[in-house]
Amino acid sequence: MAASRFHLLLVLSLTLCLCHFPDNTWAQLRQNYYASSCPRVESIVRGVVQNKIKQTFVTIPATLRLFFHDCFVQGCDASVIVASTATNKAEKDHSDNLSLAGDGFDTVIKAKAAVDATPGCKNKVSCADILAIATRDVIALSGGPSYPVELGRLDGLSSTAASVNGKLPQPTFSLNQLTAMFAANGLTQTDMIALSAAHTVGFSHCSKFANRIYSFSRQGPIDPTLNRTYAKTLQTLCPKNVDSRIAINMDPNTPNTFDNMYYKNLVQGMGLFTSDQVLFTDSRSKPTVTKWATNSQAFQQAFITAMTKLGRVGVKSGRNGNIRQDCAVLA
C-alpha cells in the first residue's frame, strides 16, 4: 500500500511539474544555426540596429519590449509584428500592444530587408530569429551584456488580438501574479526578477502609474511604498489630466543605459510600477533585488540565462511555422 501511494505521489508530482513548462519545441534551436545558409546574418542585423539607434534611442526599448510581448503570446514567432487585415485583428492591435513603439517593428523589418538583400540569404532567415538577434544587440549596444543567441525559430502562422488576452503582465501585478505568469512560460521567479530589469531603459505613459501618485487608497493618494521625493517629481512630470501621450523615463537615473540601476532604484523606493516596487517590498524577492543592486555581474549572468530561456518559449517548427517574406504579412 505504501509503495503504491508513493508511486501515485511521484506520478502526480511529475505531472504537476511538467504542466507548468512549455514543451521542448525549442530543441531545434542552436547557436550558429545559419552558419551554412546565411553566415553573416548576425553582423547584418547588428549593422541595421546600429543605424537605427543613431536615428533614435527609442530603438532600444522598443525592440526589447517587442521581443517580450511576442514571446509571451503564442511564443517567440514574430506574430506580434503581423499587421491587421480587413478580416483579422492582429496581436499588435490589442490594447496591451498599442503602446509598442513603431521603431521596434521598423528595426525588424529593415533588418529582414537587409538580410534578404544579401546573396544566398533571401528567404532563409525567419523574422522571429531576426527579432531575437536584434534584441540581443540593443541590450549590448546600450551597455548591457552580449550573449550568444540560439537560432532556428520559424515564424508563426497566426496572429489574433484575442490571443493576447491575459498573457501579458500588468503594471499593477502582485508578486504572485507575476510569478504565475512567468511560470506559465517556463520561467522561474528569479528569471522574472531578472527580466524585469528591461525597465532600466525606456519610458512609460503617465496613465500606467497615475493611481500610485493620485488615487492609491483611502488612507492616502500616494502609494506608501513610493519614495516621497520621487512621487512629487512624478506629479510634476505627470500633472492630473495630462495629455495621455506624455511619457517619462522608467529609470530616472540612467535611462539610456542597460544596467543594474533598476534594482538600486527599487531599494530607494523608486520603482515606477507597482509590479516593479513589489519586487523589493515582498520579502520573497527582496534578497535577489538587494543582491543585484550591488552585484552587476551576478545580475548580468542571471539576465543572460533568463533571456535564453525566454527565447525558447513556444518556438515553431515543421508544419507549425514558416519563413515569412514580409514580417508583417502571414504567408
mmCIF file of C-alpha atoms in Angstrom:
data_model
loop_
_atom_site.group_PDB
_atom_site.id
_atom_site.type_symbol
_atom_site.label_atom_id
_atom_site.label_comp_id
_atom_site.label_asym_id
_atom_site.label_seq_id
_atom_site.Cartn_x
_atom_site.Cartn_y
_atom_site.Cartn_z
ATOM 1 C CA MET A 1 0.000 0.000 0.000
ATOM 2 C CA ALA A 2 2.798 2.418 0.965
ATOM 3 C CA ALA A 3 4.657 1.643 -2.251
ATOM 4 C CA SER A 4 1.598 2.268 -4.418
ATOM 5 C CA ARG A 5 0.893 5.528 -2.610
ATOM 6 C CA PHE A 6 4.492 6.606 -3.212
ATOM 7 C CA HIS A 7 4.152 5.721 -6.892
ATOM 8 C CA LEU A 8 0.934 7.752 -7.161
ATOM 9 C CA LEU A 9 2.517 10.775 -5.470
ATOM 10 C CA LEU A 10 5.520 10.514 -7.775
ATOM 11 C CA VAL A 11 3.331 10.442 -10.885
ATOM 12 C CA LEU A 12 1.263 13.359 -9.624
ATOM 13 C CA SER A 13 4.324 15.450 -8.806
ATOM 14 C CA LEU A 14 5.853 14.806 -12.214
ATOM 15 C CA THR A 15 2.573 15.686 -13.911
ATOM 16 C CA LEU A 16 2.264 18.911 -11.940
ATOM 17 C CA CYS A 17 5.852 19.805 -12.696
ATOM 18 C CA LEU A 18 5.540 19.202 -16.411
ATOM 19 C CA CYS A 19 2.324 21.114 -16.839
ATOM 20 C CA HIS A 20 3.991 24.351 -15.795
ATOM 21 C CA PHE A 21 6.571 24.250 -18.563
ATOM 22 C CA PRO A 22 6.186 24.552 -22.337
ATOM 23 C CA ASP A 23 7.173 21.511 -24.381
ATOM 24 C CA ASN A 24 10.653 21.236 -25.826
ATOM 25 C CA THR A 25 9.809 22.580 -29.269
ATOM 26 C CA TRP A 26 12.954 24.694 -28.838
ATOM 27 C CA ALA A 27 15.107 21.562 -29.240
ATOM 28 C CA GLN A 28 15.998 22.565 -32.813
ATOM 29 C CA LEU A 29 17.454 25.878 -31.648
ATOM 30 C CA ARG A 30 21.225 26.224 -31.717
ATOM 31 C CA GLN A 31 23.902 28.853 -31.983
ATOM 32 C CA ASN A 32 25.246 29.461 -35.493
ATOM 33 C CA TYR A 33 22.113 27.889 -36.988
ATOM 34 C CA TYR A 34 22.672 29.843 -40.217
ATOM 35 C CA ALA A 35 26.408 29.087 -40.482
ATOM 36 C CA SER A 36 25.991 27.494 -43.913
ATOM 37 C CA SER A 37 22.830 29.158 -45.254
ATOM 38 C CA CYS A 38 23.458 32.794 -44.232
ATOM 39 C CA PRO A 39 26.717 33.031 -42.261
ATOM 40 C CA ARG A 40 26.740 36.837 -41.935
ATOM 41 C CA VAL A 41 23.193 37.170 -40.627
ATOM 42 C CA GLU A 42 24.185 38.404 -37.167
ATOM 43 C CA SER A 43 26.572 41.071 -38.440
ATOM 44 C CA ILE A 44 23.977 42.226 -40.999
ATOM 45 C CA VAL A 45 21.315 42.612 -38.302
ATOM 46 C CA ARG A 46 23.786 44.362 -35.984
ATOM 47 C CA GLY A 47 24.579 46.921 -38.699
ATOM 48 C CA VAL A 48 20.902 47.755 -39.135
ATOM 49 C CA VAL A 49 20.392 48.021 -35.379
ATOM 50 C CA GLN A 50 23.363 50.358 -35.026
ATOM 51 C CA ASN A 51 21.990 52.632 -37.751
ATOM 52 C CA LYS A 52 18.543 52.656 -36.165
ATOM 53 C CA ILE A 53 19.965 53.605 -32.780
ATOM 54 C CA LYS A 54 21.817 56.520 -34.397
ATOM 55 C CA GLN A 55 18.445 57.731 -35.696
ATOM 56 C CA THR A 56 16.637 57.303 -32.364
ATOM 57 C CA PHE A 57 17.385 55.857 -28.943
ATOM 58 C CA VAL A 58 13.792 54.611 -28.804
ATOM 59 C CA THR A 59 15.007 51.713 -30.971
ATOM 60 C CA ILE A 60 16.493 50.101 -27.853
ATOM 61 C CA PRO A 61 13.492 49.868 -25.507
ATOM 62 C CA ALA A 62 11.117 49.405 -28.450
ATOM 63 C CA THR A 63 12.901 46.312 -29.767
ATOM 64 C CA LEU A 64 13.394 44.822 -26.318
ATOM 65 C CA ARG A 65 9.733 45.264 -25.418
ATOM 66 C CA LEU A 66 8.627 43.885 -28.788
ATOM 67 C CA PHE A 67 10.517 40.655 -28.083
ATOM 68 C CA PHE A 68 8.884 40.223 -24.666
ATOM 69 C CA HIS A 69 5.407 40.885 -25.990
ATOM 70 C CA ASP A 70 5.992 38.478 -28.869
ATOM 71 C CA CYS A 71 7.284 35.580 -26.769
ATOM 72 C CA PHE A 72 4.581 35.795 -24.095
ATOM 73 C CA VAL A 73 1.796 35.442 -26.663
ATOM 74 C CA GLN A 74 1.916 32.227 -28.715
ATOM 75 C CA GLY A 75 5.696 32.044 -28.239
ATOM 76 C CA CYS A 76 8.668 33.678 -29.971
ATOM 77 C CA ASP A 77 7.278 33.538 -33.502
ATOM 78 C CA ALA A 78 7.117 37.178 -34.665
ATOM 79 C CA SER A 79 3.314 37.048 -34.568
ATOM 80 C CA VAL A 80 3.265 40.446 -32.821
ATOM 81 C CA ILE A 81 4.712 42.053 -35.968
ATOM 82 C CA VAL A 82 1.862 40.903 -38.225
ATOM 83 C CA ALA A 83 -0.422 43.700 -39.425
ATOM 84 C CA SER A 84 -4.187 43.512 -39.121
ATOM 85 C CA THR A 85 -6.302 42.999 -42.223
ATOM 86 C CA ALA A 86 -9.920 43.643 -43.098
ATOM 87 C CA THR A 87 -10.777 40.167 -41.796
ATOM 88 C CA ASN A 88 -8.323 39.762 -38.929
ATOM 89 C CA LYS A 89 -7.431 41.962 -35.960
ATOM 90 C CA ALA A 90 -3.826 41.011 -35.198
ATOM 91 C CA GLU A 91 -1.906 40.909 -31.891
ATOM 92 C CA LYS A 92 -0.322 44.328 -32.387
ATOM 93 C CA ASP A 93 -3.759 45.987 -32.290
ATOM 94 C CA HIS A 94 -4.742 44.549 -28.917
ATOM 95 C CA SER A 95 -4.989 47.316 -26.293
ATOM 96 C CA ASP A 96 -1.994 45.875 -24.402
ATOM 97 C CA ASN A 97 0.167 46.264 -27.515
ATOM 98 C CA LEU A 98 -0.898 49.695 -28.749
ATOM 99 C CA SER A 99 1.927 51.319 -26.776
ATOM 100 C CA LEU A 100 4.590 49.271 -28.577
ATOM 101 C CA ALA A 101 6.752 51.891 -30.296
ATOM 102 C CA GLY A 102 6.963 51.701 -34.077
ATOM 103 C CA ASP A 103 10.763 51.780 -34.017
ATOM 104 C CA GLY A 104 10.848 48.195 -32.782
ATOM 105 C CA PHE A 105 8.789 46.965 -35.733
ATOM 106 C CA ASP A 106 10.837 49.113 -38.106
ATOM 107 C CA THR A 107 14.095 47.641 -36.817
ATOM 108 C CA VAL A 108 12.992 44.079 -37.606
ATOM 109 C CA ILE A 109 11.527 44.973 -40.994
ATOM 110 C CA LYS A 110 14.672 46.834 -42.059
ATOM 111 C CA ALA A 111 16.937 44.053 -40.788
ATOM 112 C CA LYS A 112 14.867 41.474 -42.669
ATOM 113 C CA ALA A 113 15.223 43.524 -45.879
ATOM 114 C CA ALA A 114 18.987 43.794 -45.387
ATOM 115 C CA VAL A 115 19.326 40.055 -44.780
ATOM 116 C CA ASP A 116 17.187 39.158 -47.797
ATOM 117 C CA ALA A 117 19.224 41.529 -49.983
ATOM 118 C CA THR A 118 22.372 39.541 -49.177
ATOM 119 C CA PRO A 119 23.252 36.927 -51.815
ATOM 120 C CA GLY A 120 22.267 33.452 -50.667
ATOM 121 C CA CYS A 121 20.239 34.680 -47.687
ATOM 122 C CA LYS A 122 16.902 35.520 -49.306
ATOM 123 C CA ASN A 123 14.006 33.758 -47.524
ATOM 124 C CA LYS A 124 16.427 31.793 -45.348
ATOM 125 C CA VAL A 125 16.111 33.660 -42.045
ATOM 126 C CA SER A 126 12.886 33.968 -40.067
ATOM 127 C CA CYS A 127 11.519 37.245 -38.709
ATOM 128 C CA ALA A 128 11.415 35.579 -35.278
ATOM 129 C CA ASP A 129 15.167 34.950 -35.361
ATOM 130 C CA ILE A 130 15.888 38.461 -36.613
ATOM 131 C CA LEU A 131 13.915 39.871 -33.669
ATOM 132 C CA ALA A 132 15.868 37.644 -31.248
ATOM 133 C CA ILE A 133 19.205 38.812 -32.687
ATOM 134 C CA ALA A 134 18.157 42.478 -32.728
ATOM 135 C CA THR A 135 17.040 42.219 -29.102
ATOM 136 C CA ARG A 136 20.445 40.923 -28.023
ATOM 137 C CA ASP A 137 22.067 43.738 -29.994
ATOM 138 C CA VAL A 138 20.051 46.604 -28.478
ATOM 139 C CA ILE A 139 20.868 45.281 -24.999
ATOM 140 C CA ALA A 140 24.598 45.048 -25.745
ATOM 141 C CA LEU A 141 24.722 48.400 -27.554
ATOM 142 C CA SER A 142 23.169 50.186 -24.570
ATOM 143 C CA GLY A 143 25.680 48.871 -22.050
ATOM 144 C CA GLY A 144 24.147 45.511 -21.215
ATOM 145 C CA PRO A 145 25.624 42.046 -21.640
ATOM 146 C CA SER A 146 26.164 40.433 -25.021
ATOM 147 C CA TYR A 147 25.355 36.752 -25.308
ATOM 148 C CA PRO A 148 25.123 34.043 -27.966
ATOM 149 C CA VAL A 149 21.619 33.803 -29.432
ATOM 150 C CA GLU A 150 20.062 30.423 -30.122
ATOM 151 C CA LEU A 151 18.512 30.417 -33.604
ATOM 152 C CA GLY A 152 16.277 28.224 -35.710
ATOM 153 C CA ARG A 153 12.783 29.569 -34.978
ATOM 154 C CA LEU A 154 10.098 29.614 -37.624
ATOM 155 C CA ASP A 155 7.523 32.389 -37.933
ATOM 156 C CA GLY A 156 4.029 31.772 -36.615
ATOM 157 C CA LEU A 157 1.081 31.075 -38.896
ATOM 158 C CA SER A 158 -1.496 33.114 -36.971
ATOM 159 C CA SER A 159 -1.825 36.390 -35.114
ATOM 160 C CA THR A 160 -5.021 37.451 -33.370
ATOM 161 C CA ALA A 161 -5.761 40.177 -30.868
ATOM 162 C CA ALA A 162 -7.875 37.723 -28.876
ATOM 163 C CA SER A 163 -4.823 35.549 -28.211
ATOM 164 C CA VAL A 164 -3.230 38.386 -26.204
ATOM 165 C CA ASN A 165 -5.929 38.399 -23.510
ATOM 166 C CA GLY A 166 -4.454 37.647 -20.095
ATOM 167 C CA LYS A 167 -0.996 36.808 -21.449
ATOM 168 C CA LEU A 168 0.980 39.970 -20.642
ATOM 169 C CA PRO A 169 1.997 41.228 -17.178
ATOM 170 C CA GLN A 170 0.249 44.369 -15.984
ATOM 171 C CA PRO A 171 1.803 47.304 -14.061
ATOM 172 C CA THR A 172 -0.460 46.583 -11.063
ATOM 173 C CA PHE A 173 0.518 42.902 -10.701
ATOM 174 C CA SER A 174 1.483 41.396 -7.353
ATOM 175 C CA LEU A 175 4.461 39.089 -6.927
ATOM 176 C CA ASN A 176 2.148 36.052 -7.026
ATOM 177 C CA GLN A 177 0.601 37.194 -10.298
ATOM 178 C CA LEU A 178 3.986 37.921 -11.862
ATOM 179 C CA THR A 179 5.443 34.613 -10.725
ATOM 180 C CA ALA A 180 2.466 32.645 -12.046
ATOM 181 C CA MET A 181 2.511 34.330 -15.461
ATOM 182 C CA PHE A 182 6.227 33.757 -15.937
ATOM 183 C CA ALA A 183 5.921 30.162 -14.682
ATOM 184 C CA ALA A 184 3.329 29.542 -17.404
ATOM 185 C CA ASN A 185 6.156 30.291 -19.849
ATOM 186 C CA GLY A 186 8.678 28.011 -18.131
ATOM 187 C CA LEU A 187 10.395 30.877 -16.314
ATOM 188 C CA THR A 188 11.268 30.943 -12.620
ATOM 189 C CA GLN A 189 10.733 33.758 -10.153
ATOM 190 C CA THR A 190 14.449 34.559 -10.440
ATOM 191 C CA ASP A 191 14.078 34.742 -14.239
ATOM 192 C CA MET A 192 11.157 37.110 -13.774
ATOM 193 C CA ILE A 193 13.123 39.420 -11.467
ATOM 194 C CA ALA A 194 15.996 39.455 -13.961
ATOM 195 C CA LEU A 195 13.803 40.160 -16.990
ATOM 196 C CA SER A 196 12.030 42.971 -15.127
ATOM 197 C CA ALA A 197 15.295 44.912 -15.465
ATOM 198 C CA ALA A 198 14.249 45.667 -19.034
ATOM 199 C CA HIS A 199 12.610 48.633 -17.296
ATOM 200 C CA THR A 200 16.073 50.123 -16.851
ATOM 201 C CA VAL A 201 15.647 51.590 -20.342
ATOM 202 C CA GLY A 202 12.594 53.056 -21.991
ATOM 203 C CA PHE A 203 9.609 55.086 -20.965
ATOM 204 C CA SER A 204 6.036 54.810 -19.771
ATOM 205 C CA HIS A 205 2.901 56.837 -20.273
ATOM 206 C CA CYS A 206 1.638 58.630 -17.174
ATOM 207 C CA SER A 207 -1.656 56.736 -17.163
ATOM 208 C CA LYS A 208 0.156 53.481 -16.332
ATOM 209 C CA PHE A 209 1.121 54.648 -12.836
ATOM 210 C CA ALA A 210 -1.176 57.636 -12.133
ATOM 211 C CA ASN A 211 -3.023 55.663 -9.447
ATOM 212 C CA ARG A 212 0.210 55.456 -7.408
ATOM 213 C CA ILE A 213 0.567 59.221 -7.153
ATOM 214 C CA TYR A 214 -3.033 60.489 -7.125
ATOM 215 C CA SER A 215 -5.570 57.892 -6.007
ATOM 216 C CA PHE A 216 -3.840 54.983 -4.341
ATOM 217 C CA SER A 217 -6.168 54.302 -1.405
ATOM 218 C CA ARG A 218 -8.499 55.800 1.195
ATOM 219 C CA GLN A 219 -5.537 56.111 3.552
ATOM 220 C CA GLY A 220 -3.736 58.428 1.158
ATOM 221 C CA PRO A 221 -3.389 59.376 -2.519
ATOM 222 C CA ILE A 222 0.280 58.299 -2.778
ATOM 223 C CA ASP A 223 1.443 54.679 -2.639
ATOM 224 C CA PRO A 224 3.337 54.412 0.693
ATOM 225 C CA THR A 225 5.986 52.177 -0.924
ATOM 226 C CA LEU A 226 6.872 55.028 -3.307
ATOM 227 C CA ASN A 227 9.758 57.324 -2.392
ATOM 228 C CA ARG A 228 8.104 60.623 -1.382
ATOM 229 C CA THR A 229 10.555 62.851 -3.276
ATOM 230 C CA TYR A 230 10.202 60.674 -6.370
ATOM 231 C CA ALA A 231 6.412 60.790 -6.033
ATOM 232 C CA LYS A 232 6.488 64.610 -6.048
ATOM 233 C CA THR A 233 8.724 64.549 -9.128
ATOM 234 C CA LEU A 234 6.298 62.218 -10.874
ATOM 235 C CA GLN A 235 3.395 64.542 -10.020
ATOM 236 C CA THR A 236 5.308 67.411 -11.603
ATOM 237 C CA LEU A 237 6.085 65.405 -14.732
ATOM 238 C CA CYS A 238 2.570 63.961 -14.898
ATOM 239 C CA PRO A 239 0.041 66.504 -13.608
ATOM 240 C CA LYS A 240 -3.590 65.460 -13.334
ATOM 241 C CA ASN A 241 -5.391 65.313 -16.670
ATOM 242 C CA VAL A 242 -2.051 65.340 -18.504
ATOM 243 C CA ASP A 243 -2.033 64.536 -22.221
ATOM 244 C CA SER A 244 -2.218 60.741 -22.444
ATOM 245 C CA ARG A 245 0.615 60.765 -24.977
ATOM 246 C CA ILE A 246 3.100 62.200 -22.464
ATOM 247 C CA ALA A 247 5.709 59.655 -21.387
ATOM 248 C CA ILE A 248 8.559 59.703 -18.868
ATOM 249 C CA ASN A 249 11.716 57.680 -18.341
ATOM 250 C CA MET A 250 11.225 54.495 -16.358
ATOM 251 C CA ASP A 251 14.712 54.802 -14.868
ATOM 252 C CA PRO A 252 15.159 58.385 -13.589
ATOM 253 C CA ASN A 253 18.920 57.990 -13.110
ATOM 254 C CA THR A 254 20.463 56.216 -16.125
ATOM 255 C CA PRO A 255 17.563 55.998 -18.609
ATOM 256 C CA ASN A 256 19.781 55.384 -21.655
ATOM 257 C CA THR A 257 21.952 52.661 -20.144
ATOM 258 C CA PHE A 258 21.125 48.993 -19.653
ATOM 259 C CA ASP A 259 22.488 48.399 -16.138
ATOM 260 C CA ASN A 260 21.576 47.297 -12.612
ATOM 261 C CA MET A 261 20.336 50.791 -11.684
ATOM 262 C CA TYR A 262 16.831 49.310 -11.889
ATOM 263 C CA TYR A 263 17.494 47.376 -8.666
ATOM 264 C CA LYS A 264 19.226 50.310 -6.985
ATOM 265 C CA ASN A 265 16.110 52.356 -7.710
ATOM 266 C CA LEU A 266 13.860 49.697 -6.169
ATOM 267 C CA VAL A 267 15.914 49.746 -2.963
ATOM 268 C CA GLN A 268 15.305 53.527 -2.836
ATOM 269 C CA GLY A 269 11.539 53.157 -3.402
ATOM 270 C CA MET A 270 11.821 54.416 -6.964
ATOM 271 C CA GLY A 271 10.177 51.625 -8.920
ATOM 272 C CA LEU A 272 7.752 53.233 -11.369
ATOM 273 C CA PHE A 273 5.105 50.495 -11.444
ATOM 274 C CA THR A 274 3.551 48.594 -8.564
ATOM 275 C CA SER A 275 4.858 45.468 -10.318
ATOM 276 C CA ASP A 276 8.379 46.922 -10.097
ATOM 277 C CA GLN A 277 8.391 48.051 -6.471
ATOM 278 C CA VAL A 278 6.772 44.843 -5.217
ATOM 279 C CA LEU A 279 9.985 43.019 -6.111
ATOM 280 C CA PHE A 280 11.641 44.870 -3.212
ATOM 281 C CA THR A 281 8.734 45.169 -0.793
ATOM 282 C CA ASP A 282 7.888 41.455 -0.922
ATOM 283 C CA SER A 283 10.240 39.505 1.341
ATOM 284 C CA ARG A 284 10.402 36.582 -1.105
ATOM 285 C CA SER A 285 12.037 38.585 -3.898
ATOM 286 C CA LYS A 286 13.764 41.296 -1.830
ATOM 287 C CA PRO A 287 17.040 39.358 -1.268
ATOM 288 C CA THR A 288 17.557 38.964 -5.036
ATOM 289 C CA VAL A 289 16.897 42.656 -5.683
ATOM 290 C CA THR A 290 19.263 43.650 -2.875
ATOM 291 C CA LYS A 291 21.997 41.361 -4.217
ATOM 292 C CA TRP A 292 21.747 42.559 -7.817
ATOM 293 C CA ALA A 293 21.670 46.213 -6.731
ATOM 294 C CA THR A 294 25.286 45.778 -5.608
ATOM 295 C CA ASN A 295 26.462 42.950 -7.875
ATOM 296 C CA SER A 296 26.185 43.853 -11.551
ATOM 297 C CA GLN A 297 27.977 40.703 -12.721
ATOM 298 C CA ALA A 298 25.562 38.395 -10.886
ATOM 299 C CA PHE A 299 22.617 40.280 -12.399
ATOM 300 C CA GLN A 300 24.024 40.089 -15.921
ATOM 301 C CA GLN A 301 24.564 36.336 -15.672
ATOM 302 C CA ALA A 302 21.007 35.827 -14.423
ATOM 303 C CA PHE A 303 19.699 38.072 -17.189
ATOM 304 C CA ILE A 304 21.512 36.099 -19.909
ATOM 305 C CA THR A 305 20.092 32.848 -18.510
ATOM 306 C CA ALA A 306 16.583 34.291 -18.403
ATOM 307 C CA MET A 307 16.771 35.759 -21.920
ATOM 308 C CA THR A 308 17.962 32.440 -23.327
ATOM 309 C CA LYS A 309 15.056 30.639 -21.659
ATOM 310 C CA LEU A 310 12.602 33.315 -22.839
ATOM 311 C CA GLY A 311 13.826 32.839 -26.409
ATOM 312 C CA ARG A 312 12.827 29.174 -26.230
ATOM 313 C CA VAL A 313 9.167 29.821 -25.416
ATOM 314 C CA GLY A 314 6.643 28.448 -27.899
ATOM 315 C CA VAL A 315 9.141 28.032 -30.733
ATOM 316 C CA LYS A 316 7.515 26.967 -34.008
ATOM 317 C CA SER A 317 8.907 24.141 -36.115
ATOM 318 C CA GLY A 318 7.893 21.926 -39.037
ATOM 319 C CA ARG A 319 4.343 22.463 -40.230
ATOM 320 C CA ASN A 320 3.635 24.848 -37.339
ATOM 321 C CA GLY A 321 5.617 27.670 -38.924
ATOM 322 C CA ASN A 322 7.349 29.078 -41.968
ATOM 323 C CA ILE A 323 9.702 31.879 -43.015
ATOM 324 C CA ARG A 324 7.730 34.974 -43.928
ATOM 325 C CA GLN A 325 8.905 37.044 -46.864
ATOM 326 C CA ASP A 326 7.212 40.084 -45.307
ATOM 327 C CA CYS A 327 7.305 40.059 -41.497
ATOM 328 C CA ALA A 328 4.000 41.955 -41.341
ATOM 329 C CA VAL A 329 2.088 39.547 -43.598
ATOM 330 C CA LEU A 330 1.114 35.965 -42.812
ATOM 331 C CA ALA A 331 2.203 33.661 -45.624
#
